[in-house]
Amino acid sequence: MLLVFIMAIQIITLSGCWDYRDINSVALPQLGAYDIHEESRSGTSDLPQEEKLVDLTVVIPNLSEEVKAKFRIEKTPGLLIGNSRGQKPYSSPGDYSPAVASIIVFGEDEAATGLNKLNEALSRGAKNPHTVNYSVAEGRGENILRVPTDDYSTMGDYLRLLLRSSEKRGFIPSSTLHQFEVDQNPGKNPVMPLLIIKDEKVMVNGAAIFNKDKMIGKVGLKETQYLMMLRGIESNGNLPYILNKDGKIYDYGSLSITNNRKVTMERNGNEFTFNISIILEGGLNEHSSNVLFTQNKDLRKEIEDQVTSDITEGCNKFIKRMQEEYKVDCIDISKYALAKWRKELQPTIDQGFIENVAIKVDVKMKLKSIGELN
Amino acid sequence: MKKISRKPLADDQAWKEAKQKIPDTQLPAALNDKMQMLQPYLQKGADIITRPFYLEGEPPLSAVSIHLNKVIDDEALNQHILRPLMLNCRRESIQDLGAQNLIDAIYKTSITASQIRKINTFAALVQTIFDGFTVLLFDGIEEVLVIDIHGGEFRAIDAPPAEQTMRGSREGFIEILDVNIALVRRRLRDPNLVVEKTLVGTRTRTQAAILYIADIADPKIVSEVKSRIDQMNLDGIVASGYVEQFIEDNPYSIFPQTFTTERPDRMVPLLLEGRIGIIVNNTPLALVVPALFVQFIQASEDYYERSIFSSYIRILRYLALLVAISFPALYIALLSFQPELIPYDLVISFSRARSSVPFPVIVEALVMEIIIQLVIEAGLRLPQQIGQTVGVVSGIILGQAAISAKLASPIVILIISVSIICTYALPSASMVLTTRLLRLPIMLLAATFGIFGISFGWMIVQTHLIGLESIGVPYFSPLAPMRYPDLKDSFIRVFLKKMNRRPVSIPMQDRKRQGNDGKGPEQQ
Amino acid sequence: MKDKAGSTISSKQLIFLIIGSQIGIRLLYLPREITGIAQEDAWLAMLIATIVPIVSLFLIDRLGKRMPEMGFTQMSQALFGRFFGSILIILFIVYVIGFESVVVRIFSEVTKLYLLPRTPLVVIVFMFIFTVVYAGSKGARVIGRLNELLFYLLLVNFLVLMIPIGEADYTNLLPVGEAGWDGIGRGVLIAAQYYAGIEILLVFYSLVNRKDEILKAGIIATGITAVLYVVIVLICESVFGVAGMQHQLFPGLVLLKVVQIPVIERLEFIFLFFWMGMGARPAINMGFAASLSLTQLLKLDEKKYLPYLLMVIGLAMYILALLPPNLLTVFDMARYAGYGFYVIGIVYPLIYLIMAFARGGKVKQSA
C-alpha cells in the first residue's frame, strides 16, 4: 500500500521537478566584488539612474577540463546586487547560484556609501550562508579579482584560504555576513580586513573601520594589531620587540602571542570609565643576543615590560585616534555600558558616547615559553 | 489482536473434498480385499513399492509391506522389519492367539524399529502411505501397522551459507524437519520446550512444527500463531516462505515481519525470549515470530563477541542501513537542489567529474543503480564460480566502460557501490531485499523534491514502520513505543550479565532471565 | 464507551504528545515575536507564561476527573445538551483547522523559501497534508508512538540549533528586568500562545490508560517545552542581539547559517533531515484530535471512518492554508489563532467545569 501511495505521488509530482537544476548547467560563483558602477562600461539593458548603479563582478570556475581558462570573470551592472544578478542571463549561460560564493570583496568607494543595501541581497536570499567572508579592497574590488593567479587555481581559492580564520594566523580581523550584521547592533561597529594589490599580488594591509555600514577609515597593519587587541578578538600573531639599554640596542627578537581582553567599567553620574585589560600570553620565537635565560633572570622580565609598554602606547594612541578622528566605538566596549543601562543609553549610544568616556588600558604580558633553546 | 480476514476453515470445503475422495471405511480382514481397495492408488504410483512376504508359521501368514521408494531408510526396512518378520517370527497361528493378539505379538516381539502404531481405516492407510510411512498389511487382520523409518538420501548438516559466523556453531538447519527439531532440542533441553506438529497444505501435506517454551511464551500469541497456521488453506506449501506470507499481519508492507533464520543457535535465544519458532519440512529456513525491526539488524555473532565489539558493529549496521537507503538519494538531492550545502571544492570536483556526462544526475544514478541490481541478480542465480566472475567482471569492466563511455561519472559509481556494500552489510537477507527496494522510491523523491523529498520519504517510512505489527506486537518496538529496558539490546548490546530480564517488547510470562535481580549468582 | 482497547496511549506517550503538539515551526520564529515586546527579558516572559498552560492543564484534569471515561464529544453533549454541545465541538474543530492550517502554511512557506523556491506552494502543502493524513489515519496508538520517536529524533535538531552558542555574547542578554512589568506582561500574553497544544488533552484525556498520572505528565511536558523555548530564546538573543533579531523572519533558521562546521560545512544539512517530522508533528496530533471528535459527533465507527474524516479535515486545512496571499498575512493569522488558544485552552475547560458543577449529579444519567 505504502509503495502504491509513493508511486502515486511520484506520478503526480514527477511531471513537475520544478526545482531540479542539473549541476552542470549551474554557474557557481566563487567570489564576488561589489563596486560603484564605472561610467565607461554602460549596462547591457536599460537600467535606471546611471549614477546609483553598482557593478557585480564574479569569478566562476570553468567546469570543463578541456578549455584553457580555468575560470571566467563576469561583470554586470545593476541598481543593486539582485538587479545585477538579473543581468547575468544576458551575458553568461548557466543558472546563476549565488549561494555558493564564499568571499565578497567590497570596493572602497562603495563601502563608504554604506553596505547594508548590498548586504541585503545576500542576507535575504534564504539559501545563502551567513558565513561568507567580507573584505574591503583599496580601490576597486574587481581589480582584486582580475589579479592573475598562477600559484592558486583561482583568486577565490587564494582569498578563501587567506581570509578564512585569518585571526588564527595573524592580527587580521575576519568578518562574515553574520558578524557584519550583528556588529551593527546598538553600540557596535564592524571592522573588515583591507586588501591591497602590491607587486601583482593580493595581500592584507590592515583593516577598514566602519560606522555602522559605512566605511569611515582605514588603519595600517600595526594599528590593526592594536585594534584587534582592544576589540578583544582572540587571535594568534607575531610581535617583534627591541630592547634598548643606554640608547643602544642589545637584544631584539620576536614573540608569538595570543591575546585576550577583559573589560570593567565604572559610572559616576555621566562619567564613564572603562578599564580594558589586555592579557597577552606567548612564547619566544627568536632573539638576537646569545644571553642565556638561565643566567640572566631579568631578560624575560625585560622583554615582557618592553612589549607591555609598546602595546600600551600603541593602544592609547589608537584610542585617541578613535575618539578624535573616527568618533565611533570600533573597539566594542559600549556593550558593557549597555548591559547595565540599556534603556537609558541605547538611544544615544551611537552618537557622542564613545568620544566622552575615559578608557584606560592595562596590558599584561606573560612570556610563558622560550622554546627549546636556552 | 489483529487477524487476517480470510475464510474460516479448519474443516471446510476443500478439506472435505480431499477427504471424500478416499472412502473412510474400516479395513477388511483379508489381505486380498485390502490390496484390491488399494489398487487404484497404487497402480499410478510407480514409486510405490509393494513387497509381499510370508511370516513363517503354520499356515504361513501372508503379508505385504508398502512404502515409497527412497523416502524410507532401506537398510532399516531390511534389518529391522523384514528380516525379523521373515526369519525370526514366532510360529503361533492366528487361531491360537486371535487377530488382535497376533498383531500385538508381531510388533512387540519381532519388529525392532522404534516408531510404530496401528491404524484400521482405509483413508488413514492411504494417507500414511503417501506421507512416507512404511505400512505392513497382514492377511486376516484388520489393523495395519505403520512404521516410521523415514530416511533415504538427504543433505547432511552443513554450515548455514547465508548466516555465517566466525564464532558460532557450524550447524545449520537442513531440509528434514525432525533433524531440525533435534538441532533445536539439543541446544534447549528444557522440558518446557513444546514441539507441536501440524500438517499444512491440503495436497502437499507438509509437516510443520511450532516450537515455544511453555512457561515463557505468551499463550495469547501462541494461540494466535496456531490459529493463523490452521487457517491456511493453500493446496501446496513447499517452503517456509509460504507460511510466512500467510501469518504476517501486513502482507503489503515491504518490511519483513517474520524473522527467518537457518541457525539453530540463533533460534534458541529467540525462543528463550518468548518468541515462537515455526519449522516447515523441506525448508532449511525456520521462521520466528513475533519479529521486531531491530532483530533484522542483529546477528547471532553479536552475542558471541564481547559487548564492546558487538555494539560497535551494530551501530555500524544502523549507519549502513541509513547509507544504503539514502546515499544515492542524497547525492541526487544535494547536486541538483542544494549544491550550496556541500563544501565548494566538493561541488566543483563533482561537477567537473560529470561535466562530460550528458544525462541529468537522476538518470545517471538510476541507470547505474538498475545495472548493479541486475548484476546482483545475475550473480545470485548463476553457479557460484561463474557468479563470482560475473560480479568481478561487471564491477570492474562495466564501471570503467561506463565512465569512459561518458555514461556515468566516477562519483555516481562510487556512491552506488557504497550503498550496495552497505546493503549487504545487513545480516538479514529479507532486510537486504527491503533496502534494495526502498532505495528507488527515495531516489525518485529526492529527484523531485531534493532533501525535502528525502525527509518526506523517511517520515512516511517511519510512520509506516511504527504502524506495523507482527502478530499484534508493535514492530518498531523498542524504539517506538520506547521500551527503555530493551534499549540495552538494540543499538548496542550490553554485557550479558546486565541483561537480567527478558525484553518487554515481546509479551511473555516470565520476565526474569538470570540471577537475583541484578547480581549473577556467583557475584553475591 | 466504545471499543478503546486498540487506541489507548500511555501517560509517558502523553508527555511526548503534548510536547509534540506544542513545539513545531513556531520554535523558529518565536524569539523574534517575543523579543519584539519583552526585549531582553523575553526568556523571562517565556518562563512566566508557563502559568497559562499549567492552569489549562489543571482545569482539564479537574474536568476529566469528574467524567474520566467520557470522550470530549460525549462530555460536551452531556453537559450542554445535544445542540449546544455539538456547536462547541464544531468550534473546536474549526479552531484546530484554523490553527494547523496556519502552521502548515508557515512550514510550507519556509520550505519554499529555503529548499524549493520554484515548486508551487500547492504541491508542498499537499505533501504536508498527505503526511498528516497518512500518520493520523493510523490511530491514537501509532500517534502516541510516533510522537515518542520524533521527540528523540527532533532532540537532534534541537542540539544542532545549540551549536552556534560559540557565537554568543552574553552582554546581549543584560540587563535583566529592564522591560518592566508592562513589557514582560505583554510578552507573557504572547508567549503563552506558544504553549498552545496542551488543549489536545481535552480529546486525549479519555484515551490515556492511567488517569492519575495525567497531571504529572502534563506538567513534565510543559516543563520540557518551556526549557526548550527558553533555551532557544536565550541562544537567539545572545547570538543576534534583540535589535539584530528583528530583521530576521526566522531567527531560529538563521542560527543554522552563522557557523561553519568541518566536513559537512552547513548545519542545515542535519536539520533538514527531520524537517518533515518537525513540520507535520503538531498537525498530525491536532488533526487526529479533530477528526476523532468529528467521528464521535457524527456517531460513526471510529476504525472505519476516521481516515476519511481526517481526509476531509486535511482538505479543509489544505484549502485554508492556501488562502492567505502572503507570509505576512499568515503571521497575522497566527496571532489570531494564538488568541484562539485562550478560548480553547482556558475558557472551554472553565465553562465545562462550571456547567459540571451546576449540573451536579445529573450528568451521569443524561450521558
mmCIF file of N, CA and C in Angstrom, chain A residues 181-189 212 329 332 334-335 338 342 345-347 349-350, chain C residues 172 240-244:
data_model
loop_
_atom_site.group_PDB
_atom_site.id
_atom_site.type_symbol
_atom_site.label_atom_id
_atom_site.label_comp_id
_atom_site.label_asym_id
_atom_site.label_seq_id
_atom_site.Cartn_x
_atom_site.Cartn_y
_atom_site.Cartn_z
ATOM 1 N N GLU A 181 26.426 41.967 10.277
ATOM 2 C CA GLU A 181 25.073 42.349 10.693
ATOM 3 C C GLU A 181 24.987 42.541 12.194
ATOM 4 N N VAL A 182 25.564 41.607 12.926
ATOM 5 C CA VAL A 182 25.479 41.683 14.385
ATOM 6 C C VAL A 182 26.231 42.907 14.893
ATOM 7 N N ASP A 183 27.338 43.259 14.228
ATOM 8 C CA ASP A 183 28.119 44.397 14.678
ATOM 9 C C ASP A 183 27.446 45.730 14.388
ATOM 10 N N GLN A 184 26.282 45.698 13.785
ATOM 11 C CA GLN A 184 25.555 46.948 13.608
ATOM 12 C C GLN A 184 24.492 47.141 14.662
ATOM 13 N N ASN A 185 24.449 46.243 15.644
ATOM 14 C CA ASN A 185 23.549 46.432 16.776
ATOM 15 C C ASN A 185 23.966 47.692 17.520
ATOM 16 N N PRO A 186 23.082 48.269 18.329
ATOM 17 C CA PRO A 186 23.445 49.490 19.054
ATOM 18 C C PRO A 186 24.740 49.325 19.834
ATOM 19 N N GLY A 187 25.606 50.291 19.695
ATOM 20 C CA GLY A 187 26.856 50.269 20.460
ATOM 21 C C GLY A 187 27.961 49.479 19.812
ATOM 22 N N LYS A 188 27.729 48.966 18.610
ATOM 23 C CA LYS A 188 28.770 48.166 17.964
ATOM 24 C C LYS A 188 29.028 48.681 16.561
ATOM 25 N N ASN A 189 30.200 48.418 16.068
ATOM 26 C CA ASN A 189 30.541 48.787 14.695
ATOM 27 C C ASN A 189 31.441 47.727 14.095
ATOM 28 N N LYS A 212 28.654 51.870 11.600
ATOM 29 C CA LYS A 212 27.558 51.009 11.123
ATOM 30 C C LYS A 212 27.938 50.435 9.751
ATOM 31 N N ASP A 329 32.706 53.723 18.135
ATOM 32 C CA ASP A 329 33.284 52.695 19.005
ATOM 33 C C ASP A 329 33.659 51.490 18.155
ATOM 34 N N ASP A 332 34.451 47.932 20.534
ATOM 35 C CA ASP A 332 33.423 47.057 21.090
ATOM 36 C C ASP A 332 33.371 47.077 22.620
ATOM 37 N N SER A 334 31.195 49.621 24.206
ATOM 38 C CA SER A 334 29.934 50.243 24.613
ATOM 39 C C SER A 334 28.947 49.201 25.110
ATOM 40 N N LYS A 335 29.098 47.977 24.630
ATOM 41 C CA LYS A 335 28.129 46.953 25.021
ATOM 42 C C LYS A 335 28.126 46.706 26.521
ATOM 43 N N LEU A 338 25.883 49.221 27.868
ATOM 44 C CA LEU A 338 24.503 48.865 27.534
ATOM 45 C C LEU A 338 23.992 47.743 28.421
ATOM 46 N N ARG A 342 20.751 49.706 29.588
ATOM 47 C CA ARG A 342 20.377 49.634 28.180
ATOM 48 C C ARG A 342 19.284 50.632 27.823
ATOM 49 N N LEU A 345 20.702 54.230 27.835
ATOM 50 C CA LEU A 345 21.775 54.603 26.924
ATOM 51 C C LEU A 345 21.497 54.288 25.461
ATOM 52 N N GLN A 346 20.658 53.289 25.224
ATOM 53 C CA GLN A 346 20.519 52.790 23.858
ATOM 54 C C GLN A 346 20.232 53.878 22.819
ATOM 55 N N PRO A 347 19.350 54.856 23.118
ATOM 56 C CA PRO A 347 19.058 55.843 22.060
ATOM 57 C C PRO A 347 20.259 56.689 21.673
ATOM 58 N N ILE A 349 23.650 55.870 22.303
ATOM 59 C CA ILE A 349 24.947 55.197 22.423
ATOM 60 C C ILE A 349 25.815 55.414 21.184
ATOM 61 N N ASP A 350 25.178 55.599 20.038
ATOM 62 C CA ASP A 350 25.977 55.734 18.825
ATOM 63 C C ASP A 350 26.276 57.182 18.467
ATOM 64 N N ASN C 172 24.423 40.699 25.394
ATOM 65 C CA ASN C 172 23.155 40.908 24.712
ATOM 66 C C ASN C 172 21.965 40.545 25.585
ATOM 67 N N PHE C 240 22.218 37.069 18.186
ATOM 68 C CA PHE C 240 21.865 38.162 17.282
ATOM 69 C C PHE C 240 21.718 39.509 17.981
ATOM 70 N N GLY C 241 21.430 39.481 19.267
ATOM 71 C CA GLY C 241 21.052 40.715 19.930
ATOM 72 C C GLY C 241 19.609 41.016 19.591
ATOM 73 N N VAL C 242 18.923 41.679 20.519
ATOM 74 C CA VAL C 242 17.499 41.898 20.298
ATOM 75 C C VAL C 242 17.260 42.746 19.056
ATOM 76 N N ALA C 243 18.081 43.783 18.898
ATOM 77 C CA ALA C 243 17.871 44.674 17.755
ATOM 78 C C ALA C 243 18.110 43.933 16.449
ATOM 79 N N GLY C 244 19.169 43.151 16.412
ATOM 80 C CA GLY C 244 19.503 42.445 15.186
ATOM 81 C C GLY C 244 18.467 41.404 14.812
#
